[in-house]
Short mmCIF file of C-alpha atoms and ligand atoms in Angstrom, two decimals:
data_model
loop_
_atom_site.label_atom_id
_atom_site.label_comp_id
_atom_site.label_asym_id
_atom_site.label_seq_id
_atom_site.Cartn_x
_atom_site.Cartn_y
_atom_site.Cartn_z
CA MET A 1 8.53 22.44 -52.87
CA PHE A 2 6.55 19.24 -53.74
CA GLU A 3 7.43 17.18 -51.03
CA VAL A 4 7.67 13.49 -53.39
CA ASP A 5 9.23 11.28 -51.13
CA LYS A 6 6.09 12.07 -48.94
CA ILE A 7 3.90 11.61 -51.07
CA ARG A 8 4.76 8.24 -52.23
CA GLN A 9 4.31 7.03 -48.49
CA ASP A 10 0.46 7.52 -49.51
CA PHE A 11 0.98 4.73 -52.24
CA PRO A 12 1.40 1.56 -51.27
CA ALA A 13 1.55 0.09 -54.62
CA LEU A 14 4.84 1.89 -55.27
CA SER A 15 7.12 -0.13 -52.69
CA GLN A 16 6.64 -3.64 -53.44
CA LYS A 17 9.27 -5.66 -55.56
CA VAL A 18 8.76 -7.21 -58.52
CA TYR A 19 11.44 -9.81 -59.41
CA GLY A 20 13.40 -8.88 -56.56
CA LYS A 21 13.70 -4.97 -58.12
CA SER A 22 11.91 -2.03 -56.08
CA LEU A 23 9.30 -1.21 -58.75
CA ILE A 24 9.55 1.61 -60.79
CA TYR A 25 6.16 2.26 -62.41
CA LEU A 26 6.11 4.78 -65.26
CA ASP A 27 2.77 3.14 -66.77
CA ASN A 28 0.34 5.82 -65.55
CA ALA A 29 -1.45 6.74 -68.65
CA ALA A 30 -2.55 3.03 -68.61
CA THR A 31 -3.78 3.47 -65.09
CA THR A 32 -2.34 5.01 -61.81
CA GLN A 33 -1.88 3.39 -58.44
CA LYS A 34 -4.46 4.45 -55.93
CA PRO A 35 -3.48 6.38 -52.59
CA GLN A 36 -4.02 4.72 -48.97
CA VAL A 37 -6.96 7.19 -48.24
CA VAL A 38 -8.56 5.90 -51.85
CA ILE A 39 -7.71 2.10 -50.71
CA ASP A 40 -9.47 2.84 -47.04
CA ALA A 41 -12.21 4.91 -48.47
CA VAL A 42 -12.91 1.74 -50.92
CA ASN A 43 -12.52 -1.11 -48.11
CA GLU A 44 -14.97 0.88 -45.30
CA MET A 45 -17.65 0.39 -47.82
CA ASN A 46 -16.84 -3.09 -49.01
CA ASN A 47 -16.32 -3.93 -44.94
CA GLY A 48 -19.85 -2.67 -44.08
CA ILE A 49 -21.11 0.63 -45.52
CA ASN A 50 -23.10 -1.16 -48.00
CA GLY A 51 -26.78 -0.43 -49.12
CA ASN A 52 -28.19 -0.06 -52.26
CA ILE A 53 -28.93 3.22 -53.31
CA HIS A 54 -31.85 5.88 -54.18
CA ARG A 55 -34.05 3.41 -53.02
CA GLY A 56 -34.08 2.56 -49.48
CA ILE A 57 -34.93 3.90 -46.71
CA HIS A 58 -32.65 2.30 -44.06
CA TYR A 59 -29.78 3.67 -42.73
CA LEU A 60 -27.09 2.08 -45.06
CA SER A 61 -29.05 2.94 -47.97
CA SER A 62 -29.63 6.50 -47.12
CA LEU A 63 -25.77 6.79 -46.03
CA CYS A 64 -24.50 5.31 -49.34
CA THR A 65 -27.20 7.28 -51.02
CA GLU A 66 -25.64 10.53 -49.65
CA ARG A 67 -21.75 9.13 -50.11
CA TYR A 68 -22.43 8.83 -53.95
CA GLU A 69 -24.22 12.52 -54.52
CA ALA A 70 -21.57 13.32 -52.56
CA ALA A 71 -19.62 12.41 -55.22
CA ARG A 72 -20.94 14.12 -58.25
CA GLU A 73 -21.28 17.56 -56.19
CA THR A 74 -17.27 16.87 -55.81
CA VAL A 75 -17.10 16.13 -60.01
CA GLN A 76 -19.39 19.18 -60.21
CA HIS A 77 -16.60 21.28 -58.54
CA PHE A 78 -13.90 19.44 -59.97
CA LEU A 79 -14.79 20.36 -63.50
CA HIS A 80 -16.37 23.54 -62.52
CA ALA A 81 -19.65 22.60 -63.96
CA ALA A 82 -22.64 24.55 -63.72
CA LYS A 83 -25.16 21.86 -62.33
CA LYS A 84 -24.62 18.89 -60.90
CA GLU A 85 -27.45 17.47 -62.87
CA GLU A 86 -24.89 17.77 -65.66
CA ILE A 87 -22.60 14.98 -63.64
CA VAL A 88 -23.45 11.53 -65.33
CA LEU A 89 -21.94 8.87 -63.52
CA THR A 90 -20.32 5.92 -65.54
CA SER A 91 -17.98 2.92 -65.76
CA GLY A 92 -15.06 4.72 -67.69
CA THR A 93 -14.58 7.26 -70.42
CA THR A 94 -15.39 4.50 -73.03
CA ALA A 95 -18.89 3.90 -71.30
CA ALA A 96 -19.44 7.48 -71.32
CA ILE A 97 -18.66 8.35 -75.21
CA ASN A 98 -20.51 4.82 -75.98
CA LEU A 99 -23.31 6.64 -74.54
CA VAL A 100 -23.19 9.48 -75.91
CA ALA A 101 -22.61 7.96 -79.29
CA PHE A 102 -26.02 6.15 -78.88
CA SER A 103 -28.11 8.50 -77.64
CA PHE A 104 -27.04 11.88 -79.25
CA GLY A 105 -27.05 9.30 -82.29
CA GLU A 106 -29.96 8.46 -81.82
CA ARG A 107 -31.84 12.56 -81.40
CA TYR A 108 -29.25 13.33 -83.62
CA ILE A 109 -27.85 11.62 -86.12
CA GLN A 110 -28.89 11.35 -89.72
CA ASN A 111 -28.49 9.31 -93.37
CA GLY A 112 -25.40 11.48 -94.82
CA ASP A 113 -24.39 13.28 -91.63
CA GLU A 114 -20.78 13.73 -90.41
CA ILE A 115 -18.77 12.90 -87.06
CA LEU A 116 -15.01 14.54 -87.25
CA ILE A 117 -12.95 13.25 -85.13
CA SER A 118 -8.80 13.69 -85.44
CA GLU A 119 -5.79 11.57 -86.29
CA ALA A 120 -4.78 11.18 -82.85
CA GLU A 121 -7.52 9.22 -81.15
CA HIS A 122 -8.20 6.32 -79.10
CA HIS A 123 -9.65 3.56 -80.57
CA SER A 124 -12.51 4.63 -77.65
CA ASN A 125 -13.15 7.70 -79.51
CA ILE A 126 -12.90 6.00 -82.68
CA VAL A 127 -14.80 3.00 -82.42
CA PRO A 128 -18.32 4.18 -81.17
CA TRP A 129 -18.47 6.73 -83.77
CA GLN A 130 -17.48 4.32 -86.24
CA LEU A 131 -20.74 2.10 -85.28
CA LEU A 132 -22.93 5.08 -84.82
CA CYS A 133 -22.04 5.99 -88.57
CA LYS A 134 -22.81 2.15 -89.07
CA ARG A 135 -26.24 2.40 -87.42
CA LYS A 136 -27.40 5.98 -89.51
CA GLY A 137 -25.78 5.73 -92.79
CA ALA A 138 -23.46 8.64 -91.51
CA LYS A 139 -19.55 9.49 -92.44
CA ILE A 140 -16.37 9.92 -89.72
CA LYS A 141 -14.02 12.75 -91.17
CA VAL A 142 -10.41 12.88 -89.59
CA LEU A 143 -8.77 15.88 -88.96
CA PRO A 144 -5.07 15.51 -89.52
CA ILE A 145 -1.91 16.15 -87.35
CA TYR A 146 1.36 17.22 -88.87
CA LYS A 147 4.46 15.41 -88.77
CA ASP A 148 5.32 16.49 -84.94
CA GLY A 149 2.11 15.37 -83.78
CA GLY A 150 0.01 18.36 -83.45
CA LEU A 151 -3.43 18.53 -84.46
CA ALA A 152 -3.94 20.85 -87.93
CA VAL A 153 -6.35 23.38 -86.13
CA LYS A 154 -5.54 25.95 -88.83
CA GLN A 155 -7.65 23.17 -91.45
CA LEU A 156 -10.55 22.65 -88.63
CA PRO A 157 -12.99 24.66 -90.29
CA GLN A 158 -12.48 23.40 -94.00
CA TYR A 159 -13.18 20.01 -91.71
CA LEU A 160 -16.25 21.45 -90.63
CA SER A 161 -19.96 21.65 -93.10
CA PRO A 162 -23.75 21.99 -92.45
CA LYS A 163 -23.24 17.94 -92.38
CA THR A 164 -21.24 18.04 -89.18
CA LYS A 165 -23.21 16.88 -86.21
CA LEU A 166 -20.35 16.37 -83.47
CA CYS A 167 -17.14 16.78 -83.40
CA CYS A 168 -14.98 14.50 -80.78
CA ILE A 169 -11.29 15.35 -79.88
CA THR A 170 -8.94 14.77 -77.29
CA GLN A 171 -7.78 16.57 -74.78
CA MET A 172 -4.22 14.83 -74.75
CA SER A 173 -3.30 12.25 -76.73
CA ASN A 174 -2.17 8.78 -74.94
CA VAL A 175 0.31 8.83 -77.86
CA LEU A 176 2.26 11.84 -78.25
CA GLY A 177 1.19 13.87 -75.03
CA ILE A 178 0.31 16.69 -77.23
CA VAL A 179 -2.30 19.03 -75.56
CA ASN A 180 -4.74 20.25 -78.31
CA PRO A 181 -5.86 24.02 -77.77
CA ILE A 182 -9.52 22.36 -76.90
CA LYS A 183 -10.84 25.75 -75.76
CA GLU A 184 -9.94 27.55 -79.50
CA ILE A 185 -11.57 23.87 -81.22
CA VAL A 186 -14.50 24.21 -79.19
CA SER A 187 -15.04 27.69 -80.23
CA ILE A 188 -14.41 27.44 -84.36
CA ALA A 189 -16.60 24.38 -84.08
CA HIS A 190 -19.28 26.56 -82.37
CA THR A 191 -19.18 29.19 -85.39
CA HIS A 192 -20.23 26.37 -87.28
CA GLN A 193 -22.80 24.90 -84.79
CA VAL A 194 -21.12 22.05 -84.12
CA PRO A 195 -21.21 20.65 -80.74
CA VAL A 196 -17.70 18.88 -79.28
CA LEU A 197 -16.96 16.48 -77.28
CA VAL A 198 -13.94 16.35 -75.09
CA ASP A 199 -12.20 13.24 -74.60
CA GLY A 200 -9.90 14.13 -71.27
CA ALA A 201 -9.07 10.41 -70.40
CA GLN A 202 -5.84 11.94 -70.21
CA GLY A 203 -6.41 15.73 -70.12
CA ILE A 204 -7.89 15.82 -66.78
CA VAL A 205 -4.81 13.84 -64.97
CA HIS A 206 -2.31 16.59 -65.51
CA GLN A 207 -4.33 19.80 -65.23
CA ASP A 208 -7.00 22.45 -63.93
CA ILE A 209 -10.37 21.44 -66.08
CA ASP A 210 -13.13 24.33 -66.00
CA VAL A 211 -15.80 23.08 -68.35
CA GLN A 212 -17.56 26.23 -68.39
CA ASP A 213 -14.48 28.37 -69.48
CA ILE A 214 -13.51 25.39 -72.31
CA ASP A 215 -17.39 25.54 -73.25
CA CYS A 216 -17.52 22.15 -74.39
CA ASP A 217 -20.43 20.44 -75.02
CA PHE A 218 -19.90 16.74 -73.39
CA TYR A 219 -16.53 16.10 -71.38
CA VAL A 220 -15.90 12.53 -70.71
CA PHE A 221 -12.67 10.52 -68.20
CA SER A 222 -11.91 7.47 -65.69
CA GLY A 223 -11.70 7.48 -62.48
CA HIS A 224 -8.86 4.29 -62.58
CA LYS A 225 -6.70 7.41 -64.14
CA LEU A 226 -7.08 9.87 -61.88
CA TYR A 227 -5.98 7.49 -58.88
CA GLY A 228 -9.62 6.27 -58.21
CA PRO A 229 -11.15 3.30 -58.85
CA THR A 230 -11.30 1.39 -62.29
CA GLY A 231 -14.90 0.66 -63.45
CA THR A 232 -15.72 4.62 -62.59
CA GLY A 233 -16.16 7.50 -65.04
CA ILE A 234 -17.70 10.41 -65.79
CA LEU A 235 -19.56 11.84 -68.25
CA TYR A 236 -20.59 15.48 -68.49
CA GLY A 237 -23.12 17.18 -70.91
CA LYS A 238 -24.41 20.26 -71.08
CA GLU A 239 -28.17 20.15 -69.78
CA LYS A 240 -29.69 21.33 -72.99
CA TRP A 241 -28.25 17.90 -74.63
CA LEU A 242 -28.70 15.97 -72.59
CA ASP A 243 -32.16 16.64 -71.44
CA ALA A 244 -33.14 16.16 -75.46
CA MET A 245 -30.97 12.82 -75.66
CA PRO A 246 -33.35 9.70 -75.21
CA PRO A 247 -32.02 7.11 -72.31
CA TYR A 248 -29.18 5.19 -73.62
CA GLN A 249 -29.61 2.14 -71.15
CA GLY A 250 -33.35 0.99 -69.42
CA GLY A 251 -33.75 -0.68 -66.11
CA GLY A 252 -33.84 0.13 -62.15
CA ASP A 253 -33.57 4.09 -61.35
CA MET A 254 -33.47 5.69 -64.43
CA ILE A 255 -37.60 5.64 -64.54
CA ALA A 256 -40.09 7.99 -63.15
CA SER A 257 -42.76 5.61 -63.44
CA VAL A 258 -42.75 2.23 -65.38
CA SER A 259 -46.00 -0.12 -66.61
CA PHE A 260 -46.17 -2.66 -69.87
CA GLU A 261 -47.97 0.05 -71.58
CA GLN A 262 -45.57 2.75 -71.39
CA THR A 263 -42.25 4.14 -69.00
CA THR A 264 -41.54 7.73 -68.22
CA TYR A 265 -37.92 8.45 -67.72
CA ALA A 266 -36.21 9.69 -64.48
CA GLU A 267 -35.26 13.28 -64.56
CA LEU A 268 -31.02 14.29 -65.36
CA PRO A 269 -28.74 12.59 -64.47
CA LEU A 270 -31.08 9.40 -63.59
CA LYS A 271 -32.45 9.12 -66.81
CA PHE A 272 -28.42 7.93 -67.84
CA GLU A 273 -27.65 5.86 -64.82
CA ALA A 274 -30.02 2.95 -65.70
CA GLY A 275 -28.90 -0.11 -62.71
CA THR A 276 -26.92 -0.13 -59.50
CA ALA A 277 -24.92 1.79 -59.82
CA ASN A 278 -20.93 1.77 -58.79
CA TYR A 279 -21.86 3.43 -55.39
CA ILE A 280 -18.62 2.28 -53.47
CA GLY A 281 -16.20 3.08 -57.07
CA ALA A 282 -18.15 6.78 -56.79
CA HIS A 283 -17.17 7.36 -53.09
CA GLY A 284 -13.23 6.34 -54.21
CA LEU A 285 -13.50 8.62 -57.28
CA LYS A 286 -14.59 11.39 -54.72
CA THR A 287 -11.61 10.56 -52.03
CA ALA A 288 -9.29 10.71 -54.72
CA ILE A 289 -10.46 13.40 -56.34
CA ASP A 290 -9.81 15.69 -52.19
CA TYR A 291 -6.85 13.92 -52.12
CA LEU A 292 -5.71 15.54 -55.06
CA ASN A 293 -7.54 18.76 -54.25
CA GLN A 294 -5.37 18.10 -51.39
CA LEU A 295 -1.86 18.18 -52.92
CA GLY A 296 -2.98 21.23 -55.72
CA LEU A 297 -3.60 20.51 -59.21
CA PRO A 298 -1.02 23.47 -60.25
CA ALA A 299 1.54 22.43 -57.82
CA ILE A 300 1.71 18.93 -59.48
CA GLN A 301 1.42 20.32 -63.22
CA VAL A 302 4.61 22.11 -62.33
CA TYR A 303 6.20 19.08 -60.99
CA GLU A 304 4.91 16.48 -63.92
CA GLN A 305 6.23 18.83 -66.57
CA SER A 306 9.59 19.09 -65.05
CA LEU A 307 9.57 15.39 -64.59
CA LEU A 308 8.70 15.01 -68.58
CA ASN A 309 11.38 18.06 -69.75
CA TYR A 310 14.26 16.41 -67.90
CA ALA A 311 13.13 12.81 -69.37
CA LEU A 312 12.79 13.98 -73.08
CA GLN A 313 16.28 15.74 -72.31
CA GLN A 314 17.84 12.66 -71.15
CA LEU A 315 16.32 10.16 -73.52
CA LEU A 316 17.75 11.75 -76.21
CA LEU A 317 21.07 10.99 -75.30
CA ILE A 318 19.95 7.74 -76.06
CA GLU A 319 21.44 6.66 -79.57
CA GLY A 320 18.96 6.17 -82.25
CA LEU A 321 15.74 6.87 -79.98
CA GLN A 322 13.08 8.99 -81.89
CA ILE A 323 10.50 10.61 -79.69
CA TYR A 324 6.51 10.95 -81.59
CA GLY A 325 5.57 13.87 -80.78
CA THR A 326 7.79 16.73 -80.86
CA ALA A 327 5.06 19.56 -80.49
CA THR A 328 4.33 21.62 -78.00
CA PRO A 329 2.17 21.83 -75.58
CA LYS A 330 3.18 17.91 -74.15
CA SER A 331 2.48 16.67 -70.92
CA GLY A 332 2.74 13.65 -68.61
CA LEU A 333 4.68 11.30 -71.51
CA VAL A 334 6.67 10.37 -74.02
CA SER A 335 6.78 7.56 -76.80
CA PHE A 336 9.30 6.52 -78.87
CA ASN A 337 11.20 4.04 -80.53
CA ILE A 338 15.04 2.94 -80.91
CA LYS A 339 16.25 2.00 -83.80
CA GLY A 340 16.76 -1.45 -84.44
CA LEU A 341 14.97 -2.47 -81.27
CA HIS A 342 11.60 -3.92 -81.20
CA PRO A 343 9.45 -2.05 -78.31
CA ALA A 344 7.97 -5.40 -77.35
CA ASP A 345 11.98 -6.88 -76.80
CA THR A 346 12.62 -3.61 -74.78
CA ALA A 347 9.32 -3.53 -72.51
CA MET A 348 10.11 -6.70 -71.59
CA LEU A 349 13.73 -6.36 -70.63
CA LEU A 350 12.42 -3.42 -68.78
CA ASP A 351 10.11 -5.05 -66.89
CA LYS A 352 12.63 -7.52 -65.74
CA MET A 353 14.57 -5.05 -64.11
CA GLY A 354 10.97 -3.09 -62.12
CA ILE A 355 10.30 -0.81 -64.84
CA ALA A 356 6.97 -0.86 -65.80
CA ALA A 357 6.30 0.94 -69.35
CA ARG A 358 4.44 0.03 -71.99
CA SER A 359 4.78 -1.18 -75.52
CA GLY A 360 2.37 -1.71 -78.75
CA HIS A 361 -0.33 0.33 -80.56
CA LEU A 362 -1.40 2.44 -77.77
CA CYS A 363 -4.73 1.60 -78.65
CA ALA A 364 -4.42 4.18 -81.52
CA GLN A 365 -3.49 1.96 -84.63
CA PRO A 366 -4.10 5.04 -87.20
CA LEU A 367 -1.89 6.71 -85.24
CA MET A 368 0.35 3.98 -85.75
CA GLN A 369 -0.05 3.96 -89.83
CA ARG A 370 0.26 7.88 -89.95
CA PHE A 371 4.22 7.41 -88.50
CA GLY A 372 4.57 3.98 -90.56
CA ILE A 373 5.08 1.66 -87.62
CA GLN A 374 3.26 -1.54 -85.66
CA SER A 375 4.78 -0.24 -81.89
CA MET A 376 5.97 2.46 -79.79
CA LEU A 377 7.38 2.00 -76.12
CA ARG A 378 5.60 4.61 -73.55
CA LEU A 379 6.95 6.02 -70.40
CA SER A 380 4.36 7.60 -68.44
CA PHE A 381 4.75 9.91 -65.14
CA SER A 382 2.56 10.53 -62.20
CA PHE A 383 3.48 13.54 -59.73
CA TYR A 384 5.08 10.59 -57.49
CA ASN A 385 7.78 9.27 -59.81
CA THR A 386 11.09 10.46 -59.20
CA LYS A 387 14.13 12.13 -61.64
CA GLU A 388 15.88 9.32 -59.97
CA GLU A 389 13.61 6.61 -61.28
CA ILE A 390 14.12 8.27 -65.01
CA ASP A 391 17.70 7.60 -64.55
CA LYS A 392 17.10 4.14 -64.04
CA ALA A 393 14.79 3.75 -66.75
CA VAL A 394 17.33 5.68 -69.11
CA THR A 395 19.84 3.22 -67.93
CA ALA A 396 17.91 0.69 -68.43
CA LEU A 397 17.26 1.51 -71.77
CA VAL A 398 20.81 2.29 -72.48
CA LYS A 399 21.48 -1.48 -71.36
CA ALA A 400 18.52 -3.09 -73.05
CA ARG A 401 20.20 -1.37 -76.37
CA GLN A 402 23.55 -2.77 -75.63
CA MET A 403 21.61 -6.25 -74.97
CA LEU A 404 19.75 -6.30 -77.99
CA ILE A 405 22.03 -4.70 -80.64
CA HIS A 406 25.61 -6.33 -79.65
N1 PMP B 501 -9.25 7.92 -74.24
C1 PMP B 501 -7.75 8.27 -73.90
C2 PMP B 501 -7.18 9.59 -74.65
C3 PMP B 501 -6.63 7.34 -73.17
O1 PMP B 501 -5.60 7.31 -73.16
C4 PMP B 501 -7.99 5.78 -72.80
C5 PMP B 501 -7.30 5.29 -72.18
N2 PMP B 501 -6.34 4.62 -71.72
C6 PMP B 501 -9.41 6.01 -73.09
C7 PMP B 501 -9.99 6.88 -73.95
C8 PMP B 501 -9.91 5.02 -72.32
O2 PMP B 501 -10.40 4.97 -71.24
P1 PMP B 501 -11.03 3.70 -70.83
O3 PMP B 501 -10.39 2.93 -70.95
O4 PMP B 501 -11.30 3.80 -69.21
O5 PMP B 501 -12.55 3.76 -70.51
#
């Protein structure tokens, strides 16, 4: 039994009212609310357990360093990574992808090379590669999706050539909710000697991840979507790549020695962690992961899947509602349009009824173009949501439809 009522009490944000209505928070793919333990962990450090890490020998510096490195180890175990040196702490998914785009790009991408992405990527997994391609005279290739949102994995070998230097694919689309067969994609890419970066921003929230089993070369995610603090994130990279890649940013903490003539760099992973790290956030992220481990990822997955199935069933009863991304497996969220309604108007009406939903291009304009539309409405779920909340959202959508159409 998944005790959702009890779990909800761990999240103070969920008991607030907006416009005098009890909040129904269905924008979890954008960011999740934080459990009290995470809030307490961050507050405790801001309240006094604060000393800049790695360089100090005093009590507070040592304690903060210990906590920062403990966070790295927690993430290592969470991802089932082989070594803690393969875990780089960043400020988020976007920062992690930009790090790889710059650093891997510096070392490996040349004029005429190709980088393969998919049609269902978040802007964060498109634009850094475009910037790299501009710098280097390389080219982006795009693996298409089918009408039902499923990725054309069968066509993948045709998109890989000796010019392909990296394949960057989302594990789970933040628009369609479809979960890509990452392990299969990695295996195909590797037979063509192409390394793979997996954007796990959405994927990691809904399932257990084993980077060694997937065998991906890079895996990135954000702390704030995983019930942790904003401004935290992770780049996992196989040691052989991280070792070979040059530093991304220069500054304190990433050096071994500095003179005006020459600088040598710190060992992994500090080589990629220039400047004062977000050690308080890292401790918050560790606390969030400990919290999730306690709830149990398999139980979370089963419960969230039942919420999604229920939502799909109920939403389809609404006249004129079209869901984008009907392929399976699908997880955690549903995006749709209702004929005759602009998603921004609908989201605004839902908001006034206390329901937080997201509308717009969802940071995936090429995907909107693929479906020939400008925007969608998205409901995204967490293990703290309930079927009653989904019922209320569906009733609100019906009401919005009546108000806007009739
Ligand atoms: N990739 C995907 C699939 C996402 O859903 C998001 C966040 N919406 C990102 C990348 C970017 O994450 P962040 O803004 O936390 O860096």
